[in-house]
Amino acid sequence: MINHKREKILNQPAYWIEGINGQLYDAIVQYMEQNKLNRTKLASHLGISKGRVSQILNDGDINFSIEKIIEIALKIDMFPVFEFVSKKSFIQKEQNTHPTTYPSHPPYNQKTDEINNNRPHLF
C-alpha cells in the first residue's frame, strides 16, 4: 500500500511541474556546455533575453508555458515526449520498484536520476 504522504505529494501539480522544469534545466545546461555557448549566444539561440537565461541558470526559474517548453526543447535538439499514465498503474509500478522508500521530490536532475532511474521521464 502506498504511503499516504507520498500519494499526497504525487497529487500536487507542483511535483510534476518541478520535474519538467528540472529536466528542461538539465537539458539546457547540457546543450550550452556541449555547444560551448555563453549566456548571450544561448539567449539568442533560444529566442529569449539574456536576463531570462540568467534567471534560468542562476535560480532554476523555468516557469514557461507548454508551448515555450516545447519550442525550447526543439531548439536544443530534444523532442519533448510527454506521457500520461494512470495513477493506479504509476503507483503500482513505483511500489514494485521502490517497495519501502519514496523520494519526497521529483527526481529531475542528474543526481536524482542516477538514484531513481526507473521514474518515467517527461522529456
Coordinates of N, CA, C and O in Angstrom, one line a residue:
M1 N 0.8 -1.2 0.0 CA 0.0 0.0 0.0 C 0.9 1.2 0.0 O 1.9 1.3 0.7
I2 N 0.5 2.2 -0.8 CA 1.4 3.4 -0.9 C 1.2 4.3 0.3 O 0.2 4.4 0.9
N3 N 2.3 4.9 0.7 CA 2.4 5.8 1.8 C 1.4 7.0 1.5 O 1.5 7.5 0.4
H4 N 0.6 7.4 2.4 CA -0.4 8.4 2.2 C 0.3 9.8 1.9 O -0.2 10.6 1.1
K5 N 1.4 10.0 2.6 CA 2.2 11.2 2.4 C 2.7 11.3 0.9 O 2.6 12.3 0.2
R6 N 3.2 10.1 0.5 CA 3.7 10.0 -0.9 C 2.6 10.3 -1.9 O 2.7 11.0 -2.9
E7 N 1.4 9.7 -1.7 CA 0.3 9.8 -2.6 C -0.2 11.3 -2.6 O -0.5 11.8 -3.7
K8 N -0.1 12.0 -1.5 CA -0.5 13.4 -1.5 C 0.5 14.2 -2.3 O 0.1 15.1 -3.0
I9 N 1.8 13.9 -2.2 CA 2.8 14.6 -3.0 C 2.6 14.3 -4.5 O 2.6 15.3 -5.3
L10 N 2.3 13.1 -4.8 CA 2.1 12.8 -6.3 C 0.9 13.5 -6.8 O 0.8 13.7 -8.0
N11 N -0.1 13.9 -6.0 CA -1.3 14.5 -6.5 C -1.2 16.0 -6.5 O -2.2 16.7 -6.7
Q12 N 0.0 16.6 -6.3 CA 0.2 18.0 -6.3 C 0.8 18.4 -7.7 O 1.9 17.9 -8.1
P13 N 0.2 19.3 -8.4 CA 0.7 19.7 -9.7 C 2.2 20.2 -9.6 O 3.0 20.0 -10.5
A14 N 2.5 20.9 -8.5 CA 3.9 21.4 -8.3 C 4.9 20.3 -8.4 O 6.0 20.5 -8.9
Y15 N 4.6 19.1 -8.0 CA 5.6 18.0 -8.0 C 5.9 17.7 -9.5 O 7.1 17.6 -9.8
W16 N 5.0 17.6 -10.4 CA 5.2 17.3 -11.8 C 5.8 18.5 -12.5 O 6.6 18.3 -13.4
I17 N 5.4 19.7 -12.2 CA 5.9 20.9 -12.8 C 7.4 21.0 -12.5 O 8.2 21.3 -13.4
E18 N 7.8 20.8 -11.2 CA 9.2 20.8 -10.9 C 10.0 19.7 -11.6 O 11.2 20.0 -12.0
G19 N 9.4 18.6 -11.8 CA 10.1 17.5 -12.6 C 10.4 18.0 -14.0 O 11.5 17.8 -14.5
I20 N 9.4 18.5 -14.7 CA 9.5 19.0 -16.0 C 10.5 20.2 -16.1 O 11.4 20.2 -16.9
N21 N 10.4 21.1 -15.1 CA 11.4 22.2 -15.1 C 12.8 21.8 -14.9 O 13.7 22.3 -15.5
G22 N 13.0 20.8 -14.0 CA 14.3 20.3 -13.8 C 14.9 19.6 -15.0 O 16.1 19.7 -15.3
Q23 N 14.1 18.8 -15.7 CA 14.6 18.2 -16.9 C 14.9 19.2 -18.0 O 16.0 19.0 -18.6
L24 N 14.1 20.2 -18.1 CA 14.4 21.3 -19.1 C 15.7 22.0 -18.7 O 16.6 22.2 -19.5
Y25 N 15.9 22.3 -17.4 CA 17.1 23.0 -16.9 C 18.3 22.1 -17.3 O 19.3 22.6 -17.8
D26 N 18.3 20.8 -16.9 CA 19.4 20.0 -17.2 C 19.7 19.9 -18.7 O 20.9 19.9 -19.1
A27 N 18.7 19.8 -19.5 CA 18.9 19.8 -21.0 C 19.5 21.1 -21.5 O 20.3 21.0 -22.4
I28 N 19.0 22.2 -21.0 CA 19.6 23.5 -21.4 C 21.0 23.6 -21.1 O 21.9 24.0 -21.9
V29 N 21.4 23.2 -19.8 CA 22.8 23.3 -19.4 C 23.6 22.4 -20.2 O 24.7 22.8 -20.7
Q30 N 23.2 21.2 -20.5 CA 23.9 20.2 -21.3 C 24.1 20.7 -22.7 O 25.2 20.7 -23.2
Y31 N 23.1 21.3 -23.3 CA 23.2 21.8 -24.6 C 24.2 23.0 -24.7 O 25.1 23.1 -25.6
M32 N 24.1 23.9 -23.7 CA 25.0 25.0 -23.6 C 26.5 24.5 -23.5 O 27.4 25.1 -24.2
E33 N 26.7 23.5 -22.6 CA 28.1 23.0 -22.5 C 28.6 22.3 -23.7 O 29.7 22.5 -24.1
Q34 N 27.8 21.5 -24.3 CA 28.2 20.7 -25.5 C 28.5 21.6 -26.7 O 29.3 21.3 -27.5
N35 N 27.8 22.7 -26.8 CA 27.9 23.6 -27.9 C 28.8 24.8 -27.6 O 28.9 25.7 -28.4
K36 N 29.4 24.8 -26.4 CA 30.3 25.9 -25.9 C 29.7 27.3 -26.1 O 30.3 28.2 -26.7
L37 N 28.4 27.4 -25.6 CA 27.7 28.7 -25.8 C 27.8 29.5 -24.5 O 27.7 28.9 -23.4
N38 N 28.1 30.8 -24.6 CA 27.9 31.6 -23.4 C 26.5 32.0 -23.3 O 25.6 31.7 -24.1
R39 N 26.2 32.7 -22.3 CA 24.8 33.1 -22.0 C 24.1 33.9 -23.1 O 23.0 33.8 -23.4
T40 N 24.9 34.8 -23.6 CA 24.4 35.7 -24.7 C 24.1 34.9 -25.9 O 23.0 35.1 -26.5
K41 N 25.0 34.0 -26.3 CA 24.7 33.1 -27.5 C 23.5 32.2 -27.3 O 22.7 31.9 -28.1
L42 N 23.4 31.6 -26.0 CA 22.3 30.8 -25.7 C 21.0 31.5 -25.8 O 20.0 31.0 -26.3
A43 N 21.0 32.7 -25.2 CA 19.8 33.5 -25.2 C 19.3 33.8 -26.7 O 18.2 33.6 -27.0
S44 N 20.3 34.1 -27.5 CA 20.0 34.4 -28.9 C 19.4 33.1 -29.6 O 18.4 33.2 -30.3
H45 N 20.1 32.0 -29.3 CA 19.6 30.8 -29.9 C 18.2 30.4 -29.5 O 17.4 29.9 -30.3
L46 N 17.9 30.6 -28.2 CA 16.6 30.2 -27.7 C 15.5 31.2 -27.9 O 14.3 31.0 -27.7
G47 N 15.9 32.4 -28.3 CA 15.0 33.5 -28.6 C 14.4 34.1 -27.3 O 13.2 34.5 -27.3
I48 N 15.2 34.1 -26.3 CA 14.8 34.7 -25.0 C 15.9 35.7 -24.6 O 17.0 35.7 -25.1
S49 N 15.6 36.5 -23.6 CA 16.6 37.6 -23.2 C 17.7 36.9 -22.4 O 17.6 35.9 -21.8
K50 N 18.8 37.7 -22.4 CA 20.0 37.2 -21.6 C 19.6 37.2 -20.1 O 20.0 36.3 -19.4
G51 N 18.8 38.2 -19.7 CA 18.3 38.2 -18.3 C 17.5 37.0 -18.0 O 17.6 36.4 -16.9
R52 N 16.7 36.5 -18.9 CA 15.9 35.3 -18.7 C 16.8 34.1 -18.6 O 16.5 33.2 -17.8
V53 N 17.8 34.0 -19.4 CA 18.8 32.9 -19.3 C 19.4 32.9 -18.0 O 19.6 31.9 -17.4
S54 N 19.8 34.1 -17.5 CA 20.4 34.2 -16.1 C 19.4 33.7 -15.1 O 19.8 33.0 -14.1
Q55 N 18.2 34.0 -15.2 CA 17.2 33.6 -14.2 C 17.1 32.0 -14.2 O 17.0 31.4 -13.2
I56 N 17.1 31.5 -15.4 CA 17.1 30.0 -15.5 C 18.3 29.4 -14.9 O 18.2 28.5 -14.1
L57 N 19.5 29.9 -15.3 CA 20.8 29.2 -14.9 C 21.1 29.5 -13.4 O 21.7 28.7 -12.8
N58 N 20.8 30.7 -12.9 CA 21.1 31.1 -11.6 C 20.1 30.5 -10.6 O 20.5 30.1 -9.5
D59 N 18.9 30.6 -10.9 CA 17.8 30.3 -9.9 C 17.0 29.1 -10.3 O 16.2 28.7 -9.5
G60 N 17.2 28.5 -11.5 CA 16.4 27.4 -11.9 C 15.0 27.8 -12.2 O 14.1 27.0 -12.2
D61 N 14.8 29.1 -12.4 CA 13.4 29.7 -12.6 C 13.0 29.4 -14.1 O 13.4 30.2 -14.9
I62 N 12.3 28.3 -14.3 CA 11.9 28.0 -15.7 C 10.5 28.6 -15.9 O 10.4 29.6 -16.7
N63 N 9.5 28.1 -15.4 CA 8.1 28.6 -15.4 C 7.7 29.1 -16.8 O 7.3 30.2 -17.0
F64 N 7.8 28.3 -17.8 CA 7.4 28.6 -19.2 C 6.1 27.9 -19.5 O 5.7 26.9 -18.8
S65 N 5.4 28.4 -20.5 CA 4.2 27.8 -21.0 C 4.6 26.4 -21.6 O 5.8 26.2 -22.0
I66 N 3.6 25.6 -21.8 CA 3.9 24.3 -22.5 C 4.4 24.6 -23.9 O 5.4 24.0 -24.4
E67 N 3.9 25.6 -24.6 CA 4.3 25.9 -25.9 C 5.8 26.3 -25.9 O 6.6 25.9 -26.7
K68 N 6.2 27.2 -24.9 CA 7.6 27.6 -24.9 C 8.5 26.5 -24.5 O 9.6 26.4 -25.0
I69 N 8.1 25.6 -23.6 CA 8.9 24.4 -23.2 C 9.2 23.6 -24.5 O 10.3 23.2 -24.7
I70 N 8.2 23.3 -25.3 CA 8.3 22.6 -26.5 C 9.3 23.3 -27.5 O 10.2 22.7 -28.1
E71 N 9.0 24.6 -27.6 CA 9.9 25.4 -28.5 C 11.3 25.3 -28.1 O 12.2 25.1 -28.9
I72 N 11.6 25.5 -26.8 CA 13.0 25.4 -26.3 C 13.6 24.0 -26.5 O 14.7 23.9 -27.0
A73 N 12.8 23.0 -26.2 CA 13.3 21.6 -26.3 C 13.7 21.4 -27.7 O 14.8 20.8 -28.0
L74 N 12.9 21.8 -28.7 CA 13.3 21.6 -30.1 C 14.5 22.3 -30.5 O 15.3 21.8 -31.3
K75 N 14.7 23.5 -29.9 CA 15.9 24.3 -30.3 C 17.2 23.8 -29.7 O 18.2 24.1 -30.1
I76 N 17.0 23.0 -28.6 CA 18.2 22.3 -28.0 C 18.3 20.9 -28.5 O 18.9 20.0 -27.8
D77 N 17.7 20.6 -29.6 CA 17.8 19.3 -30.2 C 17.2 18.1 -29.4 O 17.8 17.0 -29.4
M78 N 16.1 18.4 -28.8 CA 15.4 17.4 -28.0 C 14.0 17.4 -28.4 O 13.4 18.3 -28.9
F79 N 13.4 16.2 -28.3 CA 11.9 16.0 -28.6 C 11.3 15.9 -27.2 O 11.7 15.1 -26.4
P80 N 10.3 16.8 -26.9 CA 9.6 16.8 -25.6 C 8.6 15.7 -25.6 O 7.4 15.9 -26.0
V81 N 8.9 14.5 -25.1 CA 7.9 13.4 -25.1 C 7.2 13.4 -23.8 O 7.8 13.1 -22.8
F82 N 5.9 13.7 -23.8 CA 5.1 13.7 -22.6 C 4.3 12.4 -22.6 O 3.9 11.9 -23.6
E83 N 4.1 11.8 -21.4 CA 3.4 10.6 -21.3 C 2.3 10.7 -20.2 O 2.6 11.3 -19.1
F84 N 1.1 10.2 -20.5 CA 0.1 10.2 -19.5 C -0.1 8.8 -19.0 O -0.3 7.9 -19.8
V85 N 0.0 8.6 -17.7 CA -0.1 7.2 -17.1 C -1.2 7.3 -16.1 O -1.3 8.2 -15.3
S86 N -2.0 6.2 -16.0 CA -3.0 6.2 -15.0 C -2.3 6.2 -13.6 O -1.2 5.6 -13.4
K87 N -2.9 6.9 -12.7 CA -2.4 6.9 -11.3 C -2.2 5.6 -10.7 O -1.2 5.3 -10.1
K88 N -3.2 4.7 -10.9 CA -3.1 3.4 -10.3 C -1.9 2.6 -10.9 O -1.1 2.0 -10.1
S89 N -1.7 2.6 -12.2 CA -0.5 1.9 -12.7 C 0.8 2.5 -12.3 O 1.8 1.8 -12.1
F90 N 0.8 3.8 -12.2 CA 2.1 4.5 -11.8 C 2.4 4.1 -10.4 O 3.6 3.8 -10.1
I91 N 1.4 4.1 -9.5 CA 1.7 3.8 -8.1 C 2.1 2.3 -8.0 O 3.0 2.0 -7.2
Q92 N 1.4 1.4 -8.7 CA 1.8 0.0 -8.7 C 3.2 -0.2 -9.2 O 4.0 -0.9 -8.5
K93 N 3.6 0.5 -10.2 CA 5.0 0.4 -10.7 C 6.0 0.9 -9.7 O 7.0 0.3 -9.5
E94 N 5.6 2.1 -9.2 CA 6.5 2.7 -8.2 C 6.7 1.8 -7.0 O 7.8 1.6 -6.4
Q95 N 5.6 1.1 -6.5 CA 5.7 0.2 -5.3 C 6.6 -1.0 -5.7 O 7.3 -1.4 -4.8
N96 N 6.5 -1.5 -6.9 CA 7.3 -2.6 -7.3 C 8.8 -2.2 -7.4 O 9.7 -3.0 -7.1
T97 N 9.0 -1.0 -7.8 CA 10.4 -0.5 -7.9 C 11.0 -0.1 -6.6 O 12.2 -0.3 -6.3
H98 N 10.2 0.6 -5.8 CA 10.7 1.1 -4.5 C 9.7 0.7 -3.4 O 8.9 1.5 -3.0
P99 N 9.7 -0.5 -3.0 CA 8.6 -1.0 -2.1 C 8.6 -0.4 -0.7 O 7.5 -0.3 -0.1
T100 N 9.7 0.2 -0.2 CA 9.6 0.8 1.1 C 10.0 2.2 1.2 O 9.8 2.9 2.2
T101 N 10.6 2.8 0.2 CA 11.1 4.2 0.2 C 10.4 5.0 -0.9 O 10.3 4.5 -2.0
Y102 N 10.1 6.2 -0.6 CA 9.5 7.1 -1.6 C 10.2 8.4 -1.5 O 10.2 9.1 -0.4
P103 N 10.9 8.9 -2.6 CA 11.5 10.2 -2.5 C 10.5 11.3 -2.3 O 9.3 11.2 -2.8
S104 N 10.9 12.3 -1.6 CA 9.9 13.4 -1.3 C 9.9 14.5 -2.4 O 9.2 15.5 -2.3
H105 N 10.7 14.3 -3.4 CA 10.7 15.3 -4.5 C 10.9 14.6 -5.8 O 11.4 13.5 -5.9
P106 N 10.6 15.3 -6.9 CA 10.7 14.6 -8.2 C 12.2 14.4 -8.6 O 13.0 15.3 -8.4
P107 N 12.6 13.2 -9.0 CA 14.0 13.0 -9.4 C 14.2 13.6 -10.8 O 14.1 12.9 -11.8
Y108 N 14.5 14.9 -10.8 CA 14.5 15.6 -12.1 C 15.9 16.0 -12.5 O 16.1 16.5 -13.6
N109 N 16.9 15.8 -11.7 CA 18.2 16.2 -12.2 C 19.1 15.0 -12.3 O 18.8 13.9 -11.9
Q110 N 20.4 15.2 -12.7 CA 21.3 14.1 -12.9 C 21.5 13.3 -11.7 O 21.5 12.1 -11.7
K111 N 21.7 13.9 -10.5 CA 22.0 13.2 -9.3 C 20.8 12.3 -9.0 O 21.0 11.1 -8.7
T112 N 19.6 12.8 -9.0 CA 18.5 12.0 -8.6 C 18.1 11.1 -9.6 O 17.5 10.0 -9.3
D113 N 18.3 11.4 -10.9 CA 18.1 10.4 -12.0 C 18.9 9.1 -11.8 O 18.5 8.0 -12.1
E114 N 20.2 9.3 -11.3 CA 21.0 8.2 -11.1 C 20.5 7.3 -9.9 O 20.6 6.1 -10.0
I115 N 19.9 8.0 -9.0 CA 19.3 7.3 -7.8 C 18.0 6.6 -8.2 O 17.7 5.4 -7.8
N116 N 17.2 7.2 -9.0 CA 15.8 6.7 -9.3 C 15.6 6.7 -10.8 O 14.8 7.4 -11.3
N117 N 16.3 5.9 -11.5 CA 16.3 5.9 -12.9 C 15.1 5.2 -13.5 O 14.9 5.1 -14.7
N118 N 14.2 4.6 -12.7 CA 13.0 4.0 -13.2 C 11.8 4.9 -13.3 O 10.8 4.5 -13.7
R119 N 12.0 6.1 -12.9 CA 10.9 7.1 -13.0 C 10.6 7.4 -14.4 O 11.5 7.6 -15.2
P120 N 9.3 7.6 -14.8 CA 9.0 7.9 -16.2 C 9.6 9.3 -16.5 O 9.4 10.2 -15.7
H121 N 10.2 9.5 -17.6 CA 10.8 10.7 -18.0 C 9.8 11.5 -18.8 O 9.1 11.0 -19.6
L122 N 9.7 12.8 -18.4 CA 8.7 13.7 -19.1 C 9.3 14.4 -20.3 O 8.6 14.9 -21.1
F123 N 10.6 14.3 -20.5 CA 11.3 14.8 -21.7 C 12.1 13.7 -22.3 O 12.6 12.9 -21.6

